[in-house]
XYZ file of C-alpha atoms in Angstrom:
699
model
C -2.086 -27.244 -37.006
C 1.171 -28.379 -38.597
C 4.118 -26.376 -39.783
C 3.453 -27.456 -43.367
C -0.113 -26.146 -43.257
C 1.287 -22.832 -42.066
C 3.501 -22.712 -45.144
C 6.628 -23.288 -43.066
C 8.067 -26.367 -44.695
C 11.574 -25.146 -43.752
C 10.849 -25.888 -40.082
C 11.354 -29.580 -39.153
C 8.891 -30.824 -36.561
C 9.322 -33.563 -34.014
C 6.953 -36.545 -33.791
C 3.928 -35.347 -31.893
C 4.865 -31.679 -32.208
C 1.870 -29.448 -32.941
C 1.843 -25.759 -33.811
C -0.455 -23.994 -31.345
C -0.310 -20.412 -32.605
C 1.516 -18.504 -35.349
C 2.047 -14.821 -36.160
C 3.393 -13.567 -39.484
C 5.268 -10.352 -40.095
C 7.056 -10.468 -36.732
C 10.517 -8.931 -36.450
C 13.293 -10.664 -34.533
C 15.689 -8.150 -33.011
C 19.220 -9.225 -32.192
C 22.790 -8.041 -32.241
C 22.917 -8.547 -36.009
C 19.913 -6.337 -36.727
C 16.231 -6.951 -37.378
C 14.895 -9.962 -39.301
C 11.309 -10.307 -40.513
C 9.565 -13.679 -40.392
C 6.952 -15.872 -38.707
C 6.786 -16.636 -34.981
C 5.364 -20.010 -33.969
C 4.482 -21.551 -30.637
C 4.355 -25.360 -30.545
C 3.862 -27.751 -27.670
C 7.665 -28.216 -27.544
C 9.341 -24.912 -28.456
C 9.087 -21.333 -29.657
C 10.381 -21.121 -33.216
C 10.992 -18.201 -35.546
C 11.306 -18.793 -39.287
C 12.839 -15.816 -41.132
C 11.156 -14.874 -44.373
C 14.387 -14.316 -46.303
C 16.270 -16.978 -44.287
C 19.620 -15.241 -43.619
C 22.889 -17.220 -43.644
C 22.731 -17.796 -39.870
C 19.428 -19.682 -40.236
C 19.519 -23.448 -40.717
C 16.573 -25.868 -40.996
C 17.668 -27.893 -37.986
C 16.212 -28.474 -34.566
C 18.323 -25.744 -32.967
C 19.157 -22.276 -34.186
C 19.590 -18.735 -32.980
C 15.909 -18.171 -33.704
C 14.265 -20.863 -31.541
C 14.145 -21.995 -27.929
C 12.630 -25.012 -26.181
C 9.730 -24.200 -23.879
C 11.537 -25.793 -20.929
C 14.522 -23.545 -21.648
C 12.476 -20.343 -21.175
C 13.223 -18.815 -17.808
C 11.148 -15.636 -18.026
C 8.638 -14.326 -20.574
C 8.027 -10.559 -20.592
C 5.454 -8.652 -22.652
C 5.973 -4.927 -23.227
C 3.924 -2.058 -24.617
C 4.349 1.687 -25.010
C 1.378 2.378 -22.741
C 1.948 -0.037 -19.839
C 4.771 -1.394 -17.735
C 6.445 -4.645 -18.825
C 4.563 -7.664 -17.530
C 5.954 -11.097 -16.679
C 3.660 -13.681 -18.258
C 2.766 -16.959 -16.573
C 0.034 -19.512 -17.141
C -2.042 -17.995 -14.346
C -1.510 -14.341 -15.339
C -3.958 -12.375 -17.457
C -2.665 -10.292 -20.349
C -4.675 -7.064 -20.348
C -3.030 -5.264 -23.283
C -1.853 -5.888 -26.809
C 1.910 -6.524 -26.603
C 4.215 -4.678 -28.941
C 7.246 -6.763 -28.031
C 7.955 -10.124 -26.424
C 11.232 -10.702 -24.586
C 12.185 -14.340 -23.993
C 14.905 -14.789 -21.374
C 16.479 -18.240 -21.815
C 18.266 -20.404 -19.287
C 21.323 -20.476 -21.578
C 21.707 -16.668 -21.126
C 20.231 -15.839 -24.531
C 17.677 -13.078 -24.989
C 15.196 -13.373 -27.875
C 13.229 -10.207 -28.709
C 10.218 -10.298 -31.034
C 8.602 -7.053 -32.159
C 5.057 -6.846 -33.534
C 4.648 -3.906 -35.976
C 1.432 -1.906 -35.967
C -0.046 -3.447 -39.068
C -2.922 -5.515 -37.790
C -0.839 -7.994 -35.756
C -2.506 -7.044 -32.480
C -4.753 -10.117 -32.254
C -1.984 -12.470 -33.386
C 0.441 -10.964 -30.877
C -2.094 -11.410 -28.084
C -2.739 -15.048 -28.982
C 0.922 -15.995 -29.415
C 1.917 -14.384 -26.109
C -0.795 -16.251 -24.210
C -0.023 -19.505 -26.002
C 3.668 -19.338 -25.058
C 2.841 -18.521 -21.426
C 0.467 -21.475 -21.141
C 2.544 -23.955 -23.146
C 5.751 -23.455 -21.144
C 3.906 -24.481 -17.965
C 2.614 -27.736 -19.453
C 5.506 -28.569 -21.780
C 6.700 -32.193 -21.747
C 9.943 -33.692 -22.913
C 9.738 -35.845 -26.028
C 11.249 -38.652 -23.967
C 8.248 -38.604 -21.617
C 6.013 -40.007 -24.351
C 8.558 -42.346 -25.935
C 8.974 -40.186 -29.019
C 11.655 -40.974 -31.555
C 13.614 -38.274 -33.359
C 14.463 -39.198 -36.919
C 18.203 -38.695 -37.181
C 18.336 -39.121 -40.941
C 18.200 -35.341 -41.322
C 21.627 -35.094 -39.684
C 24.460 -34.068 -41.974
C 27.448 -36.361 -42.349
C 30.418 -35.670 -40.116
C 34.017 -36.466 -40.810
C 34.585 -39.917 -42.256
C 36.763 -42.183 -40.169
C 36.346 -40.144 -36.973
C 36.770 -42.185 -33.787
C 33.543 -43.179 -32.072
C 32.155 -41.488 -29.007
C 31.800 -44.185 -26.357
C 28.448 -44.055 -24.570
C 29.434 -46.650 -21.922
C 26.154 -48.525 -22.120
C 27.760 -51.799 -23.172
C 30.478 -54.072 -21.846
C 32.512 -53.559 -25.023
C 32.783 -49.802 -24.441
C 34.162 -50.251 -20.917
C 36.650 -52.891 -22.070
C 37.790 -50.740 -24.995
C 38.483 -47.730 -22.779
C 40.241 -49.836 -20.127
C 42.488 -51.256 -22.834
C 43.308 -47.750 -24.077
C 44.342 -46.707 -20.566
C 46.602 -49.743 -20.223
C 45.359 -50.312 -16.675
C 47.040 -53.595 -15.811
C 45.534 -55.136 -12.703
C 42.002 -53.849 -13.343
C 39.005 -55.544 -14.939
C 35.414 -54.782 -15.939
C 32.885 -56.148 -13.461
C 29.228 -56.796 -14.319
C 28.230 -57.102 -10.674
C 25.745 -54.230 -11.057
C 24.359 -55.278 -14.442
C 20.828 -55.556 -13.022
C 21.246 -52.423 -10.838
C 20.568 -54.546 -7.762
C 23.791 -53.521 -5.988
C 23.485 -49.733 -6.510
C 20.624 -48.179 -8.443
C 22.481 -44.994 -9.412
C 25.745 -46.648 -10.519
C 26.362 -47.794 -14.112
C 25.977 -51.402 -15.188
C 29.710 -52.025 -15.354
C 32.523 -50.981 -13.021
C 36.323 -51.008 -13.144
C 37.576 -52.961 -10.124
C 40.883 -54.700 -9.152
C 41.475 -57.979 -10.952
C 42.349 -59.682 -7.682
C 38.933 -58.854 -6.224
C 36.220 -61.348 -7.177
C 32.605 -60.250 -7.569
C 31.680 -62.335 -4.531
C 34.108 -60.310 -2.403
C 33.237 -57.053 -4.166
C 29.616 -57.352 -3.012
C 30.852 -57.115 0.575
C 32.000 -53.526 0.064
C 28.825 -51.847 -1.260
C 27.123 -51.562 2.129
C 30.023 -49.557 3.588
C 29.557 -46.552 1.260
C 26.740 -44.021 1.230
C 24.038 -44.805 -1.344
C 26.054 -47.999 -1.933
C 28.250 -46.096 -4.398
C 31.381 -48.149 -4.004
C 34.903 -47.014 -4.905
C 35.886 -47.802 -8.518
C 38.554 -46.787 -11.000
C 37.916 -43.827 -13.291
C 41.413 -43.191 -14.753
C 44.853 -44.806 -14.778
C 48.171 -42.970 -15.143
C 50.910 -44.856 -17.015
C 53.326 -44.366 -14.091
C 51.115 -46.688 -12.044
C 48.930 -44.131 -10.245
C 45.188 -44.704 -10.167
C 42.334 -42.227 -9.829
C 39.265 -43.617 -8.073
C 35.982 -42.082 -7.012
C 33.562 -43.099 -4.283
C 30.824 -41.847 -2.022
C 31.466 -41.111 1.615
C 32.119 -43.965 4.019
C 28.989 -45.195 5.756
C 29.374 -44.156 9.371
C 26.949 -46.774 10.701
C 28.602 -49.749 9.006
C 30.711 -52.166 11.027
C 32.715 -54.285 8.593
C 34.304 -57.482 9.734
C 37.893 -58.474 9.133
C 37.025 -60.077 5.771
C 35.220 -56.924 4.628
C 38.154 -54.742 5.661
C 40.542 -56.864 3.619
C 38.271 -56.458 0.579
C 38.091 -52.696 1.142
C 41.876 -52.461 1.357
C 42.236 -54.275 -1.947
C 39.565 -52.068 -3.522
C 41.197 -48.803 -2.429
C 44.684 -49.985 -3.265
C 45.797 -49.393 0.307
C 47.357 -52.818 0.595
C 50.149 -52.319 -1.939
C 50.633 -48.540 -2.327
C 49.837 -45.294 -0.510
C 46.158 -44.360 -0.668
C 45.287 -40.662 -0.701
C 41.740 -39.630 0.217
C 40.810 -36.337 -1.463
C 37.432 -35.038 -0.360
C 35.478 -32.152 -1.840
C 35.166 -30.095 1.357
C 37.246 -27.303 -0.187
C 34.950 -27.029 -3.206
C 31.672 -25.090 -3.294
C 28.578 -27.058 -2.370
C 25.686 -27.423 -4.871
C 23.624 -24.759 -3.032
C 26.607 -22.373 -3.199
C 26.937 -23.020 -6.939
C 23.232 -22.360 -7.480
C 23.322 -19.101 -5.508
C 26.368 -17.859 -7.418
C 24.775 -18.783 -10.753
C 21.578 -16.900 -9.908
C 23.578 -13.815 -8.959
C 25.599 -14.063 -12.147
C 22.428 -14.353 -14.228
C 20.933 -11.275 -12.600
C 24.167 -9.378 -13.203
C 24.185 -10.212 -16.915
C 20.698 -8.858 -17.617
C 20.300 -5.777 -19.842
C 20.800 -2.625 -17.819
C 22.755 -4.284 -15.014
C 26.052 -4.077 -16.930
C 25.784 -0.281 -17.017
C 26.331 -0.113 -13.260
C 29.628 1.571 -12.424
C 30.194 -1.041 -9.697
C 29.669 -3.936 -12.092
C 33.123 -5.431 -11.580
C 32.721 -5.447 -7.819
C 29.303 -7.010 -8.188
C 30.785 -9.680 -10.474
C 33.311 -10.667 -7.836
C 30.514 -10.575 -5.269
C 28.650 -13.322 -7.098
C 31.553 -15.692 -6.152
C 31.147 -17.550 -9.449
C 34.728 -16.872 -10.495
C 35.864 -17.785 -6.987
C 34.194 -21.188 -7.392
C 35.940 -21.657 -10.745
C 39.305 -20.899 -9.130
C 38.664 -23.375 -6.311
C 37.834 -26.180 -8.748
C 40.937 -25.507 -10.860
C 43.227 -25.404 -7.811
C 41.914 -28.707 -6.486
C 42.238 -30.364 -9.895
C 45.853 -29.167 -10.199
C 46.665 -30.663 -6.780
C 45.248 -34.067 -7.679
C 46.699 -34.152 -11.212
C 50.160 -33.157 -9.959
C 50.037 -35.823 -7.269
C 49.064 -38.522 -9.781
C 51.846 -37.499 -12.156
C 54.570 -37.243 -9.507
C 53.774 -40.058 -7.079
C 52.750 -43.659 -7.616
C 49.650 -43.931 -5.469
C 45.888 -44.371 -5.447
C 43.916 -41.118 -5.160
C 40.296 -41.622 -4.103
C 37.953 -38.690 -4.762
C 35.313 -38.673 -2.054
C 32.005 -36.826 -1.940
C 29.055 -37.746 0.285
C 26.814 -38.472 -2.724
C 29.521 -39.068 -5.388
C 27.172 -37.564 -8.010
C 28.095 -33.885 -8.262
C 31.536 -32.525 -7.385
C 33.215 -35.901 -7.932
C 32.001 -35.749 -11.540
C 33.469 -32.277 -11.937
C 36.791 -33.012 -10.224
C 37.381 -36.360 -11.946
C 36.725 -34.778 -15.341
C 39.016 -31.794 -14.726
C 41.867 -34.024 -13.531
C 41.660 -36.076 -16.721
C 41.563 -32.933 -18.865
C 44.785 -31.804 -17.205
C 46.600 -35.143 -17.355
C 45.240 -37.080 -20.366
C 45.748 -35.597 -23.875
C 43.083 -37.959 -25.251
C 40.442 -36.260 -23.090
C 41.287 -32.966 -24.789
C 40.257 -34.232 -28.227
C 36.668 -33.627 -29.311
C 35.561 -37.265 -29.249
C 37.686 -37.983 -26.187
C 35.966 -35.124 -24.358
C 32.554 -36.457 -25.337
C 33.465 -39.925 -24.076
C 34.712 -38.332 -20.854
C 31.358 -36.610 -20.293
C 29.536 -39.861 -21.021
C 31.594 -41.836 -18.494
C 32.090 -39.379 -15.638
C 28.724 -37.604 -15.818
C 26.058 -39.525 -17.721
C 26.999 -43.108 -16.815
C 28.157 -42.127 -13.317
C 24.656 -40.953 -12.445
C 24.798 -37.162 -12.266
C 21.178 -36.016 -11.693
C 20.918 -33.741 -14.734
C 17.123 -33.158 -14.591
C 17.257 -31.984 -10.983
C 20.494 -30.012 -11.222
C 19.573 -28.222 -14.472
C 16.055 -27.383 -13.284
C 14.372 -29.605 -15.878
C 12.116 -31.101 -13.188
C 9.597 -28.544 -12.007
C 8.771 -30.617 -8.930
C 12.267 -30.285 -7.416
C 13.358 -26.616 -7.605
C 15.407 -26.879 -4.401
C 17.746 -29.421 -6.006
C 18.717 -27.118 -8.868
C 22.462 -26.479 -9.136
C 24.323 -26.098 -12.464
C 27.375 -28.192 -11.541
C 27.841 -29.306 -15.148
C 27.777 -25.704 -16.375
C 30.475 -24.882 -13.823
C 32.553 -27.700 -15.330
C 32.095 -26.220 -18.812
C 33.256 -22.849 -17.496
C 36.371 -24.483 -15.994
C 37.004 -26.195 -19.330
C 36.753 -22.845 -21.109
C 39.319 -21.404 -18.690
C 41.716 -24.215 -19.649
C 40.987 -23.666 -23.329
C 41.742 -19.960 -22.959
C 45.060 -20.573 -21.200
C 46.137 -23.478 -23.442
C 44.534 -22.812 -26.854
C 46.761 -25.266 -28.752
C 46.238 -28.175 -26.322
C 42.578 -28.798 -27.180
C 41.064 -30.286 -30.309
C 37.819 -28.317 -29.910
C 36.962 -24.630 -29.725
C 34.892 -22.211 -27.710
C 32.124 -22.618 -30.284
C 31.903 -26.293 -29.355
C 31.683 -25.517 -25.635
C 28.942 -22.969 -26.320
C 27.016 -25.526 -28.359
C 27.306 -28.090 -25.549
C 26.340 -25.466 -22.965
C 23.174 -24.601 -24.858
C 22.351 -28.241 -25.633
C 22.023 -29.103 -21.944
C 18.531 -27.594 -22.003
C 17.349 -29.191 -25.245
C 14.472 -31.685 -25.093
C 15.495 -33.371 -28.341
C 18.426 -35.399 -26.927
C 18.547 -38.125 -24.312
C 21.937 -37.273 -22.815
C 20.715 -34.847 -20.149
C 17.153 -36.111 -19.639
C 17.869 -38.864 -17.107
C 19.588 -39.185 -13.739
C 21.213 -42.591 -14.198
C 21.486 -45.564 -16.531
C 18.697 -47.405 -14.750
C 16.274 -44.550 -15.360
C 17.456 -44.266 -18.950
C 16.788 -47.954 -19.554
C 13.551 -47.823 -17.518
C 14.840 -50.506 -15.209
C 15.220 -53.064 -17.967
C 17.857 -55.772 -17.822
C 17.943 -56.574 -21.510
C 21.453 -56.344 -22.936
C 21.591 -53.350 -25.308
C 23.574 -53.278 -28.495
C 27.040 -51.716 -28.501
C 26.376 -48.128 -27.463
C 28.882 -46.140 -29.492
C 27.938 -43.180 -31.625
C 30.107 -43.245 -34.727
C 29.771 -39.951 -36.650
C 29.604 -41.332 -40.182
C 26.013 -40.918 -41.297
C 24.717 -39.087 -38.231
C 22.076 -41.777 -37.667
C 20.794 -42.963 -34.313
C 18.553 -45.954 -34.849
C 18.276 -48.252 -31.819
C 17.438 -51.845 -32.595
C 13.814 -52.945 -32.093
C 13.123 -54.029 -28.545
C 16.164 -52.241 -27.126
C 15.804 -50.740 -23.674
C 17.722 -47.660 -24.816
C 15.892 -44.332 -25.028
C 14.865 -43.715 -28.619
C 16.037 -40.114 -28.541
C 19.520 -39.529 -30.012
C 22.450 -38.430 -27.849
C 23.532 -34.826 -27.883
C 26.655 -35.872 -29.803
C 24.550 -36.235 -32.981
C 25.487 -32.665 -33.830
C 24.092 -32.991 -37.348
C 20.608 -32.716 -35.832
C 21.335 -29.278 -34.417
C 24.000 -27.637 -36.547
C 24.898 -27.416 -40.204
C 28.199 -28.606 -41.633
C 29.527 -25.063 -41.656
C 28.681 -24.639 -37.975
C 30.159 -28.022 -37.049
C 33.395 -27.092 -38.822
C 33.841 -24.389 -36.194
C 33.974 -27.032 -33.460
C 37.451 -28.209 -34.559
C 40.460 -26.218 -33.404
C 42.777 -25.421 -36.364
C 45.578 -24.449 -33.960
C 45.454 -27.778 -32.141
C 48.843 -29.449 -31.774
C 47.662 -33.038 -32.124
C 50.795 -35.086 -31.444
C 50.267 -38.352 -29.565
C 46.822 -38.324 -27.964
C 46.773 -41.746 -26.387
C 47.935 -41.889 -22.787
C 50.575 -39.603 -21.241
C 53.256 -42.272 -21.640
C 52.808 -41.973 -25.409
C 53.605 -38.277 -25.036
C 56.621 -38.849 -22.770
C 57.875 -42.452 -22.604
C 60.362 -41.488 -19.889
C 57.587 -40.426 -17.498
C 57.497 -43.403 -15.180
C 56.691 -41.564 -11.976
C 58.315 -41.896 -8.577
C 58.308 -45.323 -6.912
C 56.029 -45.710 -3.928
C 59.040 -46.421 -1.718
C 60.332 -42.872 -2.411
C 57.649 -41.431 -0.115
C 59.560 -40.425 2.987
C 57.831 -41.166 6.247
C 55.177 -43.419 4.681
C 54.851 -47.111 3.990
C 53.343 -48.813 0.968
C 50.021 -49.297 2.752
C 49.711 -45.803 4.231
C 46.455 -43.880 4.095
C 46.701 -40.109 3.795
C 44.226 -37.257 3.490
C 44.799 -34.455 0.947
C 43.638 -31.096 2.228
C 44.822 -27.650 1.086
C 47.963 -29.061 -0.463
C 48.964 -31.038 2.625
C 49.071 -34.798 3.077
C 48.068 -35.883 6.571
C 48.552 -39.555 7.571
C 45.539 -41.214 9.122
C 44.456 -44.757 10.014
C 42.527 -46.827 7.535
C 38.766 -46.293 7.923
C 37.092 -48.708 10.356
C 40.510 -49.825 11.639
C 41.773 -48.447 14.938
C 45.378 -47.420 15.265
C 47.733 -44.593 16.182
C 48.707 -41.978 13.634
C 52.328 -41.875 12.420
C 54.296 -39.281 14.394
C 55.476 -37.422 11.291
C 53.241 -35.091 9.308
C 53.866 -35.359 5.588
C 53.776 -31.986 3.858
C 53.185 -31.585 0.163
C 52.667 -28.439 -1.890
C 50.548 -28.418 -5.081
C 53.492 -27.860 -7.395
C 55.574 -30.218 -9.479
C 58.696 -28.431 -8.291
C 58.282 -29.901 -4.781
C 57.450 -33.463 -5.726
C 61.050 -34.524 -5.181
C 61.617 -34.691 -1.430
C 65.165 -35.956 -1.772
C 67.569 -33.245 -0.686
C 70.178 -32.252 -3.241
C 68.541 -34.049 -6.172
C 67.642 -31.998 -9.224
C 64.059 -30.810 -9.405
C 62.151 -32.949 -11.920
C 60.629 -31.223 -14.928
C 56.850 -31.299 -15.378
C 55.783 -34.316 -17.465
C 54.810 -33.507 -21.012
C 51.095 -33.643 -21.624
C 50.259 -32.341 -18.137
C 48.568 -28.935 -18.047
C 49.142 -26.748 -15.000
C 46.784 -23.766 -15.317
C 47.096 -20.595 -13.316
C 44.137 -20.231 -10.933
C 45.105 -16.800 -9.580
C 42.551 -14.025 -9.661
C 43.530 -12.206 -12.882
C 43.975 -15.480 -14.805
C 40.347 -16.560 -14.354
C 38.093 -14.519 -16.638
C 34.393 -14.156 -17.251
C 33.134 -16.270 -20.137
C 31.633 -13.254 -21.864
C 30.591 -14.993 -25.096
C 28.344 -17.191 -22.997
C 27.086 -15.006 -20.176
C 26.780 -11.649 -21.947
C 24.727 -12.853 -24.904
C 21.620 -11.287 -23.388
C 23.055 -7.806 -23.832
C 21.961 -6.261 -27.144
C 25.429 -4.896 -27.878
C 27.052 -8.303 -27.182
C 24.503 -10.544 -28.872
C 26.157 -11.602 -32.129
C 24.961 -15.228 -32.325
C 25.828 -18.334 -30.352
C 28.917 -19.345 -32.347
C 32.348 -17.760 -32.262
C 33.864 -16.351 -35.475
C 35.042 -18.808 -38.067
C 38.512 -20.241 -37.221
C 39.713 -19.259 -40.678
C 38.869 -15.620 -39.934
C 40.679 -15.818 -36.607
C 43.795 -17.198 -38.321
C 43.615 -14.429 -40.926
C 43.169 -11.768 -38.247
C 46.070 -13.202 -36.246
C 48.371 -13.066 -39.297
C 47.322 -9.472 -39.975
C 48.028 -8.443 -36.383
C 51.421 -10.139 -36.480
C 52.349 -8.314 -39.700
C 51.351 -4.980 -38.204
C 53.252 -5.789 -35.042
C 56.433 -6.644 -36.941
C 56.197 -3.398 -38.919
C 55.610 -1.440 -35.727
C 58.557 -3.201 -34.088
C 60.883 -2.234 -36.939
C 59.781 1.389 -36.772
C 60.334 1.521 -33.011
C 63.744 -0.174 -33.340
C 64.931 2.655 -35.616
C 63.427 5.339 -33.428
C 64.648 4.114 -29.980
C 67.994 2.818 -28.659
C 68.486 -0.920 -28.499
C 68.693 -0.728 -24.725
C 65.137 0.535 -24.434
C 63.097 -1.501 -21.928
C 60.333 -1.730 -24.509
C 62.439 -3.745 -26.956
C 62.117 -7.202 -25.348
C 58.393 -6.740 -24.724
C 57.449 -7.329 -28.354
C 58.212 -11.026 -28.165
C 55.801 -11.328 -25.284
C 53.318 -9.243 -27.252
C 53.407 -11.719 -30.136
C 52.722 -14.540 -27.675
C 49.857 -12.554 -26.198
C 48.127 -12.401 -29.575
C 47.909 -16.191 -29.603
C 46.308 -16.170 -26.180
C 49.189 -18.024 -24.513
C 50.614 -15.134 -22.497
C 49.950 -15.264 -18.771
C 51.403 -13.688 -15.696
C 52.901 -10.256 -15.029
C 54.655 -8.362 -17.788
C 57.168 -5.539 -17.836
C 55.414 -2.231 -16.997
C 54.449 -0.521 -20.185
C 54.100 -3.700 -22.238
C 51.435 -3.568 -24.882
C 49.268 -6.644 -25.470
C 47.117 -6.853 -28.558
C 44.221 -9.059 -27.524
C 43.101 -11.836 -29.829
C 39.604 -11.360 -31.238
C 39.613 -7.577 -30.768
C 42.052 -4.790 -31.318
C 42.113 -3.475 -27.779
C 45.268 -2.595 -25.903
C 45.981 -3.626 -22.301
C 48.785 -1.904 -20.420
C 50.414 -1.824 -16.993
C 50.767 -5.573 -16.606
C 47.194 -6.566 -17.466
C 46.490 -10.005 -18.920
C 45.079 -10.820 -22.319
C 41.355 -11.035 -22.933
C 39.251 -11.914 -25.922
C 37.605 -8.567 -26.483
C 38.456 -6.179 -23.669
C 35.335 -4.477 -22.363
C 34.131 -3.272 -19.003
C 32.328 -6.505 -18.023
C 35.256 -8.692 -19.200
C 37.917 -6.776 -17.319
C 37.499 -9.123 -14.358
């Protein structure tokens, strides 16, 4: 049965997609009211086509009215005469359901009501079909399907391309943008014979030949050797690597190659491990607790705020932000090599390397720069998306939403620095929801080798240029024939995509930080007191501890080097003026009140909070902001005439205006009034701003 035969020509179908069951006259209940239409169950997704097709409906692969079968977490059937029943492929439905509740992995809740007008048999069949299909659902990529991208709307002409880092040209182009003198692109892993989970191409020192580079792979776990991931214009380098192999015994020649690779031969080398960050099992446990807390009915608990803190999700967000601030401040203030180390180099290193670049590189905060960052530090670096996102049913113990934690950290930065990012919360929500889509290849594979099916054929230049929205790999290419997630025209209309761009973004120079501040040249390596140019130090809790080079015996230096994670202490020369923070570097506040719950994402399952996946139109936000400012100015004038000029409330209005824009942080004068952006609530007694103050968001 096809969608066209059902009279649903407005619903685009994928190659090989078949409609299994359909029910007409169904009502979809959401935060915006009730919509009447047709509910379909295919072998790929559950789709709802409204009869009148309201403005929020679009004939694209993703909408507020559909969900992929693999994205369904729980399916519940309800009736007035029986208790709600969780449906599985092995369960038996013994009653005619009056309502179906679909709990999605992206925190959405879809509710479909079957009126009493002869839909009993259709409701029974659709409910059983969904329960059975979600157990046997396959990804389009499993059968080599190809999504026709010609239906994608055009994006902005002349937009910069999103680098996919599948070709040598992409790696060379990005290295040239960074201005990393002394580094080159190596094709030593082009056939994936050195490390199966690493990308084809690596950034390595120019002085290190491939013959010598091969000596170093065996001394790292999973052979994931240290390589460059970002270069600061002051000369600092950010590297990432797996843990050192404890059983390896490198010779003198291997040690010399390792010293060149880590930069320990010419500058201080700082080893920053991820021991202070939550482990993948901790992240999974916190995410499960958060999901249970955001279900309907749970938010009514009077101890909801305490339970939210008990999930430890916000605590994990704070830990990631604090560690990223330490590393970014060190790179900006000292000329050194910082090596991010994780035993596997495939989870927390991806998160930490991405956050550091968001803090220090303005280009990463543009929309296409952010997409290229995700491609390089997550997709190409070999983050196991299928296992971590729970897309593989055979490995439930490996599930841990590390990438979703990164998106939450990015939202925290966006909330604290709204004018520093070229994208909006709507874009982050779209990317969050797209991680579970089966229509894109970005999150379907664990590494480049799996994506190319082990082929060694040279692919064409893998850049997605948003001009026509097409994704048409050349015949014979080893690239997956599904489009990347960055082909937004497949999922969202032009009006929805327009909400991805931040109208309040202060563009300025978005190249490298030196373009933002040419005078930012960093501190010479010789300015490190108590350390030599070849010193090796460990960064832990804001302290730098000297240690011998791995695999080389030696006594530790007698002096312990202390360093605090603040730019104000980067100058250890007594009497010198404290240097100002470099422009372009973001230093977020990771204290408890400054880290908020992402309510637009996590509370969408609540009926009163479910108003669609996208944030309000930026134009409406600008209009609302202007209206609030006008009212505030009028109120300020009235209060100025009514109270003496020495009133302690007088200076608070300037901070109130800043609070409307979302840029106000930290303690205020007692009695200050903060009008929160996005809602007209009032926070007093030193509370911070929030986008829509409600009981769940108060944390």
